[in-house]
Amino acid sequence: MNIALNHAVGRSRRAARRQQSSTQQASDPSRLTRRLLFSAGFCSSLGGVGVVADGLTTTNALFAGGMLAILVVIQLVRPRRRQAAAPTHSGPQAYAGALIRGGLFGLIFAVGIALLAPLTYYLPTPESWIDRDRAAVEQTLATLVAAGDFEAAADVVEKRLAGKLSKKWRGELEQRHIDLFVSAGEAAQTPEERAAHWKRAAAVAAEYGHDDRLPRALLAAVDARQMHQQAASRFALQRDRRWQDFITAVSRVMPPAARDAVLRTIETSVPKEYQPTGLSQAIVDNLLAWAEGTVPLSERAERLRAVIAECAKRKISPKVAQLQLAAVLQELERQAPVVLIAGTSVQLKAVRSENHPAIAYDVAIASAARLPLENLAGKDFVVHDAERRRVTCEIMPSIYATGSDQSVVVMLDHSPSTELVRNSANSGVTAMISAAPRGTQFRVLAFHEDVVAVTDWTDRLADIDSRLRTFKTTGSRTSIGRAMTVGVAELAQRPGSRLLVLFTDGKETTGEIVKSNELIAACRQKSIRVLTIGLENPDLDEALLAELAAGTGGKYYAASRQEQLVDQFRSLPLKQSTPVYRVALLASPAIQWPLELAIGRGPHAARVNLPQATPQR
């Protein structure tokens, strides 16, 4: 009970003190004055800071005045509570202190606002929330504009304008929409596309209430340009029609050369604006027709080259002229004489004048390998007289039979391995000589590690057969290289055609290397043909025999057994027929002798003089 009584007494005392303090404050006007001076100092300090930071502006004045009004109202309606009676402070010092404290608190408040101001940038605003996709849209528009796709950029803007966005950004996007259609029109390729884009820009500007003078002016310029182009096209059509009639009339009465001169005169004399639009093409077409009408292929090729050069100068496609030139060059190549290779030789074999004034010349042509060239045509032969005038002639293939001016060296292998087959080889030589043309000269040599003469040069079969029966020599090795060298030396000074026949059953056993390339070259230089016969056995060097024969225009013959030797010797082609070309012409008084026959072309073309033939009686 005492505790409750004490609490009740305490509450009564506190209520009495509050009532006394309120009465005292209401009756103390100096406290209110100090608070008002504090508020005035606070607002003055805050306004002074604003003037120093931003200048004397209406915003700063209104802000300071508004703060002062708010603080005055707060002080007037603020409740007055005190725990105990406070002494009364009045006088100038109290008022100045209140004013100074207000100014200090104003400075502190301004500094706090300045420190907290950057945080306001991170606070969301209604405008930034509505335009939150602005950065992405601007990036998309920049990419499309950089790529030149203005229509796609306009579609992006149109879709975004259909949504919710701030008033400021909407105005910018509307102007961007108009500008994109203008840019799309400027990038268009045809006048129709440009006009369509600029019409859309004008319509969009009218819809948004923006200035549409730029797209309207661009549309007016397009319309004016189209009208000018239509007028120019009508003028050009009439001009070209008149020029075409004129050129057609000229083409009917003038050859290509005169027509070319007229066209070039029009090009150089008539002002450019009055010239026909297809004048350059007409000049090229006339040159092409001129070339097509030229009969000599070489001259036609030159004219086509001139057409190609004219096309390059006038920037016209030369494809037609190039195709025609390729066909002409191909035909010229087909008709041109053949290109002969190095080493080709030509030899006049016979002159036939039985049917004078018709004269026939038999000409043999051989390759570097001494093989006859049998694939030549009439175009490959040209005959000129002494004044370099071409003589008409006829070329036909023929055969020239070799006469008695033939020398043959027979090389017989007399190494120890051939002892059992020598009689067969001797019989084969006798059979070969008996079948040879009359007058053919023979010389028989035997070889082992050395070369020994069996007979001297003779055409008597009995002498050769007798000498073969009694001849004997000894040796232990085989020297094919030395045998070939001696045989070439024996034939080198012989007249007429030369033939070397070599028989062996083995290979080089002296240790020396057979230089087949040098031997073949020596035979070609001396026009020696080599025929080789080999008796087949494991020691036979068939590759060497075949190489020596093929390299000189001859042939390799293989005998599988001893009995075949006679047949192989008898089958050797001593009765040689040479393929020749017969050049037939008519002798006339207009021909200036001597004549020159040129075969083929190029640096290795073959030439031979054709002598004047007298009529035979």
Coordinates of C-alpha atoms in Angstrom, one line a residue:
M1 CA 0.0 0.0 0.0
N2 CA 2.8 2.4 0.8
I3 CA 4.3 1.7 -2.6
A4 CA 1.1 2.5 -4.4
L5 CA 0.7 5.6 -2.3
N6 CA 4.2 6.7 -3.3
H7 CA 3.5 6.2 -7.0
A8 CA 0.4 8.2 -6.8
V9 CA 2.2 11.1 -5.0
G10 CA 4.9 11.0 -7.7
R11 CA 2.5 11.3 -10.5
S12 CA 0.7 14.2 -8.8
R13 CA 4.0 16.0 -8.4
R14 CA 5.1 15.5 -12.0
A15 CA 1.8 16.7 -13.3
A16 CA 2.1 19.8 -11.2
R17 CA 5.6 20.5 -12.5
R18 CA 4.5 20.1 -16.1
Q19 CA 1.6 22.5 -15.6
Q20 CA 3.9 25.0 -14.0
S21 CA 6.5 24.7 -16.8
S22 CA 3.9 25.2 -19.5
T23 CA 2.6 28.2 -17.7
Q24 CA 6.1 29.5 -17.3
Q25 CA 7.0 29.0 -21.0
A26 CA 3.9 30.6 -22.3
S27 CA 4.7 33.5 -20.3
D28 CA 8.4 33.6 -21.5
P29 CA 8.5 35.2 -25.0
S30 CA 12.4 35.3 -25.1
R31 CA 12.6 31.5 -25.6
L32 CA 10.4 31.7 -28.8
T33 CA 12.4 34.6 -30.0
R34 CA 15.7 32.6 -29.7
R35 CA 14.2 29.7 -31.5
L36 CA 13.0 31.9 -34.3
L37 CA 16.5 33.5 -34.5
F38 CA 18.0 29.9 -34.6
S39 CA 15.7 29.1 -37.6
A40 CA 16.7 32.3 -39.3
G41 CA 20.4 31.6 -38.9
F42 CA 19.9 28.0 -40.1
C43 CA 18.1 29.1 -43.3
S44 CA 20.5 32.0 -43.9
S45 CA 23.5 29.8 -43.6
L46 CA 21.8 27.2 -45.9
G47 CA 20.9 29.9 -48.5
G48 CA 24.4 31.3 -48.3
V49 CA 25.9 28.0 -49.1
G50 CA 23.6 27.6 -52.0
V51 CA 24.5 31.0 -53.4
V52 CA 28.2 30.2 -53.1
A53 CA 27.8 26.8 -54.8
D54 CA 25.2 27.7 -57.5
G55 CA 25.0 31.5 -57.5
L56 CA 22.1 33.8 -56.6
T57 CA 19.1 32.1 -58.2
T58 CA 15.4 32.1 -57.6
T59 CA 15.6 28.4 -56.7
N60 CA 18.1 29.0 -53.9
A61 CA 16.0 31.9 -52.5
L62 CA 12.8 29.9 -52.6
F63 CA 14.5 27.0 -51.0
A64 CA 15.8 29.1 -48.1
G65 CA 12.5 31.0 -47.7
G66 CA 10.6 27.7 -47.7
M67 CA 12.9 26.2 -45.1
L68 CA 12.5 29.3 -42.9
A69 CA 8.7 29.2 -43.1
I70 CA 8.7 25.5 -42.3
L71 CA 10.9 26.0 -39.3
V72 CA 8.9 29.0 -38.0
V73 CA 5.7 27.0 -38.2
I74 CA 7.4 24.1 -36.4
Q75 CA 8.6 26.4 -33.6
L76 CA 5.1 28.0 -33.2
V77 CA 3.3 24.7 -32.9
R78 CA 6.0 22.8 -31.0
P79 CA 4.9 21.6 -27.6
R80 CA 6.7 23.1 -24.6
R81 CA 7.7 20.4 -22.1
R82 CA 10.2 20.7 -19.3
Q83 CA 11.1 18.5 -16.3
A84 CA 11.6 21.4 -14.0
A85 CA 11.5 25.1 -14.2
A86 CA 14.4 26.6 -16.2
P87 CA 15.9 29.9 -15.7
T88 CA 15.0 32.6 -18.2
H89 CA 17.7 33.7 -20.7
S90 CA 17.1 36.9 -22.5
G91 CA 19.1 39.7 -23.9
P92 CA 21.4 40.4 -26.9
Q93 CA 23.9 37.7 -26.0
A94 CA 21.2 35.0 -25.9
Y95 CA 19.7 36.1 -29.2
A96 CA 23.1 36.3 -30.9
G97 CA 24.0 32.8 -29.6
A98 CA 20.8 31.4 -31.0
L99 CA 21.5 33.0 -34.4
I100 CA 25.1 31.7 -34.5
R101 CA 24.0 28.2 -33.5
G102 CA 21.4 28.3 -36.3
G103 CA 24.1 29.3 -38.8
L104 CA 26.4 26.5 -37.6
F105 CA 23.7 23.9 -37.8
G106 CA 22.8 25.2 -41.3
L107 CA 26.5 24.8 -42.5
I108 CA 26.5 21.2 -41.0
F109 CA 23.2 20.4 -42.7
A110 CA 24.5 21.8 -46.1
V111 CA 27.7 19.7 -45.8
G112 CA 25.6 16.6 -45.0
I113 CA 23.4 17.2 -48.1
A114 CA 26.5 17.7 -50.3
L115 CA 27.9 14.4 -49.0
L116 CA 24.6 12.5 -49.5
A117 CA 23.8 14.1 -52.9
P118 CA 25.6 11.5 -55.1
L119 CA 23.5 8.8 -53.6
T120 CA 20.4 10.3 -55.3
Y121 CA 21.7 9.2 -58.7
Y122 CA 21.2 5.6 -57.6
L123 CA 17.6 6.1 -56.6
P124 CA 15.1 5.1 -59.3
T125 CA 12.9 7.7 -60.9
P126 CA 9.7 7.2 -62.8
E127 CA 11.3 8.3 -66.1
S128 CA 14.3 6.0 -65.8
W129 CA 12.1 3.1 -64.9
I130 CA 9.8 3.6 -68.0
D131 CA 12.9 4.0 -70.3
R132 CA 14.8 1.1 -68.8
D133 CA 15.4 -0.5 -72.2
R134 CA 16.7 2.7 -73.8
A135 CA 20.4 1.6 -73.9
A136 CA 19.5 -1.7 -75.6
V137 CA 17.3 0.0 -78.2
E138 CA 19.9 2.6 -78.9
Q139 CA 22.6 -0.1 -79.4
T140 CA 20.3 -2.0 -81.8
L141 CA 19.6 1.1 -83.8
A142 CA 23.3 2.0 -84.0
T143 CA 24.1 -1.5 -85.3
L144 CA 21.4 -1.4 -88.0
V145 CA 22.3 2.1 -89.1
A146 CA 26.0 1.1 -89.4
A147 CA 25.0 -1.8 -91.5
G148 CA 22.9 0.5 -93.8
D149 CA 19.6 -1.3 -92.9
F150 CA 17.5 1.8 -92.3
E151 CA 14.2 0.0 -92.9
A152 CA 14.9 -2.5 -90.1
A153 CA 15.9 0.3 -87.8
A154 CA 12.6 2.1 -88.6
D155 CA 10.7 -1.0 -87.7
V156 CA 12.5 -1.2 -84.3
V157 CA 11.6 2.4 -83.6
E158 CA 8.0 1.9 -84.7
K159 CA 7.6 -1.1 -82.4
R160 CA 9.1 0.8 -79.4
L161 CA 6.8 3.8 -80.0
A162 CA 3.8 1.5 -79.6
G163 CA 4.9 0.9 -76.0
K164 CA 5.0 3.1 -72.9
L165 CA 7.9 5.5 -72.7
S166 CA 8.8 9.0 -71.3
K167 CA 7.7 12.1 -73.1
K168 CA 11.2 13.3 -73.8
W169 CA 12.4 10.0 -75.3
R170 CA 9.2 9.6 -77.3
G171 CA 9.9 12.9 -79.0
E172 CA 13.4 11.8 -79.8
L173 CA 12.2 8.5 -81.2
E174 CA 9.6 10.1 -83.3
Q175 CA 12.2 12.4 -84.9
R176 CA 14.5 9.4 -85.3
H177 CA 11.7 7.5 -87.1
I178 CA 11.3 10.3 -89.6
D179 CA 15.1 10.6 -90.1
L180 CA 15.4 6.8 -90.7
F181 CA 12.9 6.9 -93.6
V182 CA 14.7 9.8 -95.1
S183 CA 18.1 7.9 -94.9
A184 CA 16.5 4.8 -96.4
G185 CA 15.3 6.9 -99.3
E186 CA 18.8 8.3 -99.8
A187 CA 20.3 4.8 -99.8
A188 CA 17.7 3.4 -102.3
Q189 CA 18.8 2.4 -105.8
T190 CA 15.9 3.4 -107.9
P191 CA 13.8 6.6 -108.0
E192 CA 10.6 4.7 -107.2
E193 CA 12.1 3.3 -104.0
R194 CA 13.4 6.7 -102.9
A195 CA 10.0 8.3 -103.5
A196 CA 8.3 5.5 -101.5
H197 CA 10.5 6.0 -98.5
W198 CA 10.2 9.8 -98.5
K199 CA 6.4 9.6 -98.8
R200 CA 6.4 7.4 -95.7
A201 CA 8.7 9.9 -93.9
A202 CA 6.3 12.8 -94.8
A203 CA 3.3 10.7 -93.6
V204 CA 5.0 9.8 -90.3
A205 CA 6.0 13.4 -89.7
A206 CA 2.4 14.6 -90.3
E207 CA 1.1 11.8 -87.9
Y208 CA 3.5 12.9 -85.1
G209 CA 3.0 16.6 -85.8
H210 CA 6.7 17.2 -86.7
D211 CA 8.2 19.3 -89.4
D212 CA 7.7 17.5 -92.8
R213 CA 9.3 20.1 -95.0
L214 CA 12.5 18.0 -95.6
P215 CA 10.8 14.8 -97.0
R216 CA 8.4 17.0 -99.0
A217 CA 11.3 18.8 -100.6
L218 CA 13.0 15.6 -101.4
L219 CA 9.8 14.2 -103.0
A220 CA 9.5 17.4 -105.1
A221 CA 13.1 17.0 -106.3
V222 CA 12.4 13.3 -107.3
D223 CA 9.4 14.3 -109.2
A224 CA 11.3 17.0 -111.0
R225 CA 14.2 14.7 -111.8
Q226 CA 11.8 12.1 -113.2
M227 CA 10.1 14.6 -115.4
H228 CA 13.5 15.7 -116.7
Q229 CA 14.5 12.2 -117.3
Q230 CA 11.3 11.4 -119.2
A231 CA 11.8 14.4 -121.4
A232 CA 15.5 13.5 -122.0
S233 CA 14.5 9.9 -122.8
R234 CA 11.9 11.1 -125.3
F235 CA 14.6 13.3 -126.9
A236 CA 17.2 10.6 -126.9
L237 CA 14.7 8.1 -128.4
Q238 CA 13.9 10.5 -131.2
R239 CA 17.6 11.3 -131.7
D240 CA 18.7 7.7 -131.7
R241 CA 15.9 6.8 -134.2
R242 CA 17.0 9.4 -136.6
W243 CA 20.7 8.4 -136.2
Q244 CA 19.8 4.7 -136.7
D245 CA 18.0 5.5 -139.9
F246 CA 21.0 7.5 -141.1
I247 CA 23.5 4.7 -140.1
T248 CA 21.2 2.1 -141.8
A249 CA 21.1 4.1 -145.0
V250 CA 24.9 4.5 -144.9
S251 CA 25.4 0.8 -144.3
R252 CA 23.5 -0.1 -147.5
V253 CA 25.7 1.9 -149.8
M254 CA 29.1 2.0 -148.0
P255 CA 31.7 -0.7 -147.4
P256 CA 32.9 -1.3 -143.8
A257 CA 36.0 0.9 -144.2
A258 CA 33.9 3.9 -145.4
R259 CA 31.3 3.2 -142.7
D260 CA 34.0 3.2 -140.0
A261 CA 35.2 6.6 -141.3
V262 CA 31.7 8.0 -141.1
L263 CA 31.0 6.8 -137.6
R264 CA 34.3 8.1 -136.3
T265 CA 33.6 11.5 -138.0
I266 CA 30.3 11.6 -136.2
E267 CA 32.0 10.8 -132.9
T268 CA 34.7 13.6 -133.3
S269 CA 32.6 16.3 -135.0
V270 CA 29.1 16.1 -133.5
P271 CA 28.6 17.5 -129.9
K272 CA 28.3 14.7 -127.3
E273 CA 24.8 15.5 -126.3
Y274 CA 23.5 15.1 -129.9
Q275 CA 25.4 11.8 -130.6
P276 CA 23.5 8.5 -130.6
T277 CA 23.7 6.6 -127.3
G278 CA 25.0 3.5 -129.0
L279 CA 27.7 5.1 -131.2
S280 CA 30.6 3.3 -129.5
Q281 CA 28.9 0.0 -129.8
A282 CA 28.0 0.7 -133.4
I283 CA 31.7 1.4 -134.2
V284 CA 32.7 -1.9 -132.5
D285 CA 30.0 -3.8 -134.3
N286 CA 31.1 -2.4 -137.7
L287 CA 34.7 -3.4 -137.0
L288 CA 33.5 -6.9 -136.1
A289 CA 31.5 -7.2 -139.3
W290 CA 34.5 -5.9 -141.2
A291 CA 36.7 -8.6 -139.6
E292 CA 34.1 -11.3 -140.3
G293 CA 34.1 -10.4 -144.0
T294 CA 37.8 -10.6 -144.4
V295 CA 38.8 -13.8 -146.2
P296 CA 42.6 -14.2 -145.5
L297 CA 42.7 -15.7 -142.0
S298 CA 45.9 -13.8 -141.0
E299 CA 44.3 -10.5 -141.9
R300 CA 41.1 -11.5 -140.1
A301 CA 43.1 -12.2 -137.0
E302 CA 44.7 -8.7 -137.2
R303 CA 41.3 -7.1 -137.5
L304 CA 39.9 -9.0 -134.6
R305 CA 42.9 -7.9 -132.5
A306 CA 42.0 -4.3 -133.5
V307 CA 38.4 -4.9 -132.4
I308 CA 39.6 -6.2 -129.0
A309 CA 41.8 -3.2 -128.5
E310 CA 38.9 -0.9 -129.5
C311 CA 36.6 -2.6 -126.9
A312 CA 39.2 -2.1 -124.2
K313 CA 39.5 1.6 -125.0
R314 CA 35.7 2.1 -125.0
K315 CA 35.1 -0.2 -122.0
I316 CA 32.9 -2.6 -124.0
S317 CA 33.0 -6.4 -123.5
P318 CA 35.3 -8.0 -126.0
K319 CA 34.0 -11.5 -125.5
V320 CA 32.6 -12.0 -129.0
A321 CA 35.8 -10.8 -130.7
Q322 CA 37.9 -12.9 -128.4
L323 CA 36.0 -16.1 -129.2
Q324 CA 36.2 -15.4 -132.9
L325 CA 39.9 -14.7 -132.6
A326 CA 40.5 -18.0 -130.8
A327 CA 38.7 -19.8 -133.6
V328 CA 40.7 -18.0 -136.3
L329 CA 44.0 -18.7 -134.5
Q330 CA 43.1 -22.4 -134.1
E331 CA 42.3 -22.6 -137.8
L332 CA 45.6 -20.8 -138.7
E333 CA 47.5 -23.2 -136.5
R334 CA 45.8 -26.1 -138.2
Q335 CA 46.6 -24.8 -141.6
A336 CA 50.2 -23.7 -140.7
P337 CA 53.2 -25.9 -141.6
V338 CA 54.3 -28.3 -138.9
V339 CA 57.0 -27.2 -136.4
L340 CA 60.0 -29.4 -136.9
I341 CA 62.3 -30.3 -134.0
A342 CA 66.1 -30.1 -133.9
G343 CA 67.9 -32.7 -135.9
T344 CA 65.4 -33.1 -138.7
S345 CA 67.1 -33.8 -142.0
V346 CA 65.9 -33.6 -145.6
Q347 CA 67.5 -35.3 -148.6
L348 CA 66.7 -35.1 -152.3
K349 CA 66.6 -38.7 -153.5
A350 CA 65.7 -38.4 -157.2
V351 CA 64.5 -36.0 -159.9
R352 CA 62.1 -37.4 -162.5
S353 CA 61.5 -35.5 -165.7
E354 CA 60.2 -38.1 -168.1
N355 CA 56.9 -36.2 -168.5
H356 CA 58.4 -32.8 -169.0
P357 CA 57.3 -30.0 -168.3
A358 CA 56.0 -32.0 -165.3
I359 CA 58.9 -32.6 -162.9
A360 CA 58.8 -34.8 -159.8
Y361 CA 61.3 -34.5 -156.9
D362 CA 61.5 -37.4 -154.4
V363 CA 62.4 -36.0 -151.0
A364 CA 63.2 -38.1 -147.9
I365 CA 62.7 -36.5 -144.5
A366 CA 64.0 -38.1 -141.3
S367 CA 63.7 -37.2 -137.6
A368 CA 66.7 -36.8 -135.3
A369 CA 66.5 -40.5 -134.6
R370 CA 66.9 -41.2 -138.4
L371 CA 63.3 -42.4 -138.6
P372 CA 61.3 -41.3 -141.6
L373 CA 58.6 -38.6 -141.1
E374 CA 55.5 -40.0 -142.7
N375 CA 52.7 -37.7 -141.2
L376 CA 53.4 -34.5 -143.1
A377 CA 50.7 -32.9 -145.3
G378 CA 50.7 -30.6 -148.3
K379 CA 50.5 -27.5 -146.1
D380 CA 53.9 -28.4 -144.7
F381 CA 55.7 -27.9 -148.1
V382 CA 56.3 -24.5 -149.7
V383 CA 58.3 -24.0 -152.9
H384 CA 59.7 -20.6 -153.8
D385 CA 61.7 -19.6 -156.9
A386 CA 64.8 -17.4 -157.0
E387 CA 62.6 -14.2 -156.7
R388 CA 60.8 -15.6 -153.7
R389 CA 57.6 -16.1 -155.5
R390 CA 55.5 -19.1 -154.5
V391 CA 55.4 -21.9 -157.0
T392 CA 52.3 -24.1 -157.2
C393 CA 53.0 -27.7 -156.5
E394 CA 51.4 -31.0 -155.5
I395 CA 52.6 -33.2 -152.7
M396 CA 52.0 -36.9 -152.6
P397 CA 53.6 -39.8 -150.6
S398 CA 55.8 -42.2 -152.5
I399 CA 58.4 -44.9 -152.0
Y400 CA 62.1 -44.7 -153.0
A401 CA 63.9 -48.0 -153.4
T402 CA 67.5 -48.0 -152.3
G403 CA 69.9 -48.7 -155.2
S404 CA 73.4 -50.4 -155.1
D405 CA 75.1 -47.5 -153.2
Q406 CA 74.9 -49.5 -149.9
S407 CA 77.7 -50.4 -147.5
V408 CA 77.3 -53.1 -144.8
V409 CA 79.7 -54.0 -142.0
V410 CA 79.0 -57.4 -140.3
M411 CA 80.4 -57.7 -136.8
L412 CA 80.5 -61.4 -135.6
D413 CA 81.1 -62.4 -132.0
H414 CA 84.1 -64.8 -131.8
S415 CA 84.4 -65.0 -128.0
P416 CA 84.7 -68.6 -126.6
S417 CA 81.0 -68.9 -125.9
T418 CA 80.1 -68.7 -129.6
E419 CA 82.4 -71.5 -130.8
L420 CA 79.5 -74.0 -131.1
V421 CA 77.3 -71.6 -133.1
R422 CA 79.9 -70.0 -135.4
N423 CA 79.0 -72.3 -138.4
S424 CA 75.4 -71.3 -138.1
A425 CA 76.3 -67.6 -137.9
N426 CA 78.6 -68.0 -141.0
S427 CA 75.8 -69.7 -142.9
G428 CA 73.4 -66.8 -141.9
V429 CA 75.9 -64.2 -143.2
T430 CA 76.1 -66.1 -146.5
A431 CA 72.3 -66.2 -146.8
M432 CA 72.0 -62.5 -146.0
I433 CA 74.6 -61.6 -148.6
S434 CA 73.0 -63.8 -151.3
A435 CA 69.7 -61.9 -150.7
A436 CA 71.2 -58.4 -150.8
P437 CA 70.7 -56.0 -153.7
R438 CA 73.3 -56.3 -156.5
G439 CA 76.3 -54.1 -155.9
T440 CA 76.0 -53.9 -152.1
Q441 CA 79.5 -53.8 -150.6
F442 CA 80.2 -55.9 -147.5
R443 CA 83.1 -56.0 -144.9
V444 CA 83.1 -58.8 -142.3
L445 CA 84.8 -58.3 -138.9
A446 CA 85.2 -60.6 -136.0
F447 CA 85.5 -59.4 -132.4
H448 CA 86.3 -60.7 -128.9
E449 CA 88.4 -58.4 -126.7
D450 CA 89.8 -57.0 -130.0
V451 CA 88.5 -56.6 -133.5
V452 CA 90.0 -58.7 -136.4
A453 CA 89.2 -58.3 -140.1
V454 CA 87.7 -61.3 -141.8
T455 CA 87.3 -59.8 -145.3
D456 CA 88.0 -56.6 -147.1
W457 CA 85.3 -54.5 -148.8
T458 CA 83.8 -56.7 -151.5
D459 CA 80.5 -57.6 -153.2
R460 CA 81.6 -61.2 -154.2
L461 CA 79.7 -63.8 -152.2
A462 CA 82.2 -66.6 -153.1
D463 CA 85.2 -64.7 -151.6
I464 CA 83.3 -64.0 -148.4
D465 CA 82.0 -67.6 -148.0
S466 CA 85.5 -69.0 -148.6
R467 CA 87.1 -66.6 -146.0
L468 CA 84.4 -67.4 -143.4
R469 CA 85.1 -71.1 -143.7
T470 CA 88.9 -70.8 -143.1
F471 CA 89.0 -67.9 -140.7
K472 CA 90.1 -68.6 -137.1
T473 CA 90.9 -66.3 -134.2
T474 CA 91.3 -66.6 -130.4
G475 CA 90.1 -64.5 -127.6
S476 CA 88.8 -64.8 -124.0
R477 CA 86.4 -61.9 -123.5
T478 CA 83.7 -59.9 -125.4
S479 CA 84.0 -56.2 -126.2
I480 CA 80.8 -54.9 -127.7
G481 CA 81.7 -51.3 -127.3
R482 CA 85.0 -51.7 -129.2
A483 CA 83.3 -53.6 -131.9
M484 CA 80.7 -50.8 -132.4
T485 CA 83.4 -48.1 -132.4
V486 CA 85.4 -49.9 -135.1
G487 CA 82.3 -50.6 -137.2
V488 CA 81.3 -46.9 -137.2
A489 CA 84.8 -45.9 -138.2
E490 CA 84.7 -48.4 -141.1
L491 CA 81.4 -47.0 -142.4
A492 CA 82.1 -43.3 -141.8
Q493 CA 83.8 -42.7 -145.1
R494 CA 81.7 -45.0 -147.2
P495 CA 79.3 -43.5 -149.9
G496 CA 75.6 -44.1 -150.1
S497 CA 73.5 -45.7 -147.3
R498 CA 75.4 -47.3 -144.4
L499 CA 74.3 -50.4 -142.3
L500 CA 76.0 -52.1 -139.4
V501 CA 75.0 -55.7 -138.5
L502 CA 76.1 -57.0 -135.0
F503 CA 75.7 -60.6 -133.8
T504 CA 76.5 -61.7 -130.2
D505 CA 75.4 -64.1 -127.6
G506 CA 76.7 -62.3 -124.5
K507 CA 77.5 -58.9 -122.9
E508 CA 80.5 -56.7 -122.3
T509 CA 83.0 -58.7 -120.3
T510 CA 86.1 -56.5 -120.6
G511 CA 85.2 -54.4 -117.6
E512 CA 84.6 -51.3 -119.7
I513 CA 81.3 -49.4 -119.7
V514 CA 79.5 -49.4 -123.0
K515 CA 78.5 -45.7 -123.6
S516 CA 75.5 -46.4 -125.7
N517 CA 74.4 -42.7 -125.9
E518 CA 77.7 -41.8 -127.5
L519 CA 77.6 -44.7 -129.9
I520 CA 74.1 -43.9 -131.0
A521 CA 75.0 -40.2 -131.4
A522 CA 78.0 -41.2 -133.6
C523 CA 75.8 -43.5 -135.7
R524 CA 73.2 -40.7 -136.2
Q525 CA 75.9 -38.2 -137.2
K526 CA 77.1 -40.6 -139.9
S527 CA 73.6 -41.8 -140.9
I528 CA 74.4 -45.4 -139.9
R529 CA 71.6 -47.8 -139.2
V530 CA 72.3 -50.6 -136.8
L531 CA 70.7 -54.1 -136.9
T532 CA 71.4 -56.4 -134.0
I533 CA 71.0 -60.2 -133.6
G534 CA 71.2 -61.9 -130.2
L535 CA 71.3 -65.6 -129.4
E536 CA 69.2 -65.8 -126.2
N537 CA 70.9 -67.1 -123.0
P538 CA 71.2 -65.8 -119.5
D539 CA 74.4 -63.8 -120.3
L540 CA 72.9 -61.9 -123.3
D541 CA 72.5 -58.2 -122.8
E542 CA 69.3 -57.8 -124.8
A543 CA 68.6 -54.3 -123.4
L544 CA 71.9 -52.9 -124.9
L545 CA 71.2 -54.6 -128.3
A546 CA 67.7 -53.2 -128.5
E547 CA 68.8 -49.7 -127.4
L548 CA 71.5 -49.6 -130.1
A549 CA 69.1 -50.7 -132.8
A550 CA 66.2 -48.5 -131.8
G551 CA 68.3 -45.4 -131.3
T552 CA 69.7 -45.5 -134.9
G553 CA 66.4 -46.4 -136.7
G554 CA 67.2 -50.2 -136.9
K555 CA 65.8 -53.2 -135.2
Y556 CA 66.8 -56.0 -132.7
Y557 CA 66.3 -59.6 -133.8
A558 CA 66.3 -62.4 -131.2
A559 CA 67.1 -66.1 -131.9
S560 CA 66.0 -68.5 -129.2
R561 CA 68.1 -71.4 -130.5
Q562 CA 71.0 -72.0 -132.9
E563 CA 68.8 -73.1 -135.8
Q564 CA 67.1 -69.7 -136.0
L565 CA 70.3 -67.8 -136.7
V566 CA 70.2 -68.5 -140.4
D567 CA 66.6 -67.3 -140.7
Q568 CA 67.3 -64.1 -138.7
F569 CA 70.3 -63.2 -140.9
R570 CA 68.3 -63.9 -144.0
S571 CA 65.4 -61.7 -142.8
L572 CA 67.5 -58.6 -142.3
P573 CA 66.0 -55.7 -144.4
L574 CA 68.9 -55.0 -146.8
K575 CA 66.6 -54.2 -149.6
Q576 CA 65.5 -51.0 -147.9
S577 CA 62.7 -48.9 -149.3
T578 CA 62.7 -45.3 -148.1
P579 CA 59.4 -43.4 -147.7
V580 CA 59.6 -40.1 -149.6
Y581 CA 57.4 -37.2 -150.5
R582 CA 57.0 -36.6 -154.3
V583 CA 56.9 -32.8 -155.1
A584 CA 55.3 -32.5 -158.5
L585 CA 55.2 -29.1 -160.4
L586 CA 55.0 -27.8 -163.9
A587 CA 58.1 -26.0 -165.3
S588 CA 57.2 -22.8 -167.0
P589 CA 59.2 -19.8 -168.4
A590 CA 57.9 -17.6 -165.6
I591 CA 59.8 -19.7 -163.0
Q592 CA 63.2 -18.3 -162.0
W593 CA 65.5 -21.2 -161.1
P594 CA 66.8 -22.6 -158.8
L595 CA 63.8 -23.5 -156.6
E596 CA 63.9 -23.8 -152.9
L597 CA 61.7 -26.3 -151.0
A598 CA 60.9 -25.3 -147.4
I599 CA 59.5 -28.0 -145.1
G600 CA 57.9 -27.0 -141.8
R601 CA 58.4 -23.9 -139.8
G602 CA 60.3 -22.7 -136.8
P603 CA 64.0 -22.4 -136.2
H604 CA 64.6 -26.0 -137.3
A605 CA 62.6 -25.8 -140.6
A606 CA 64.3 -28.0 -143.3
R607 CA 65.3 -26.6 -146.7
V608 CA 66.6 -28.2 -149.9
N609 CA 67.3 -26.8 -153.4
L610 CA 65.4 -28.3 -156.3
P611 CA 67.6 -28.3 -159.5
Q612 CA 66.3 -27.5 -162.9
A613 CA 65.6 -30.7 -164.9
T614 CA 65.9 -31.0 -168.6
P615 CA 63.5 -33.0 -170.7
Q616 CA 64.6 -36.6 -171.4
R617 CA 64.7 -37.9 -175.0

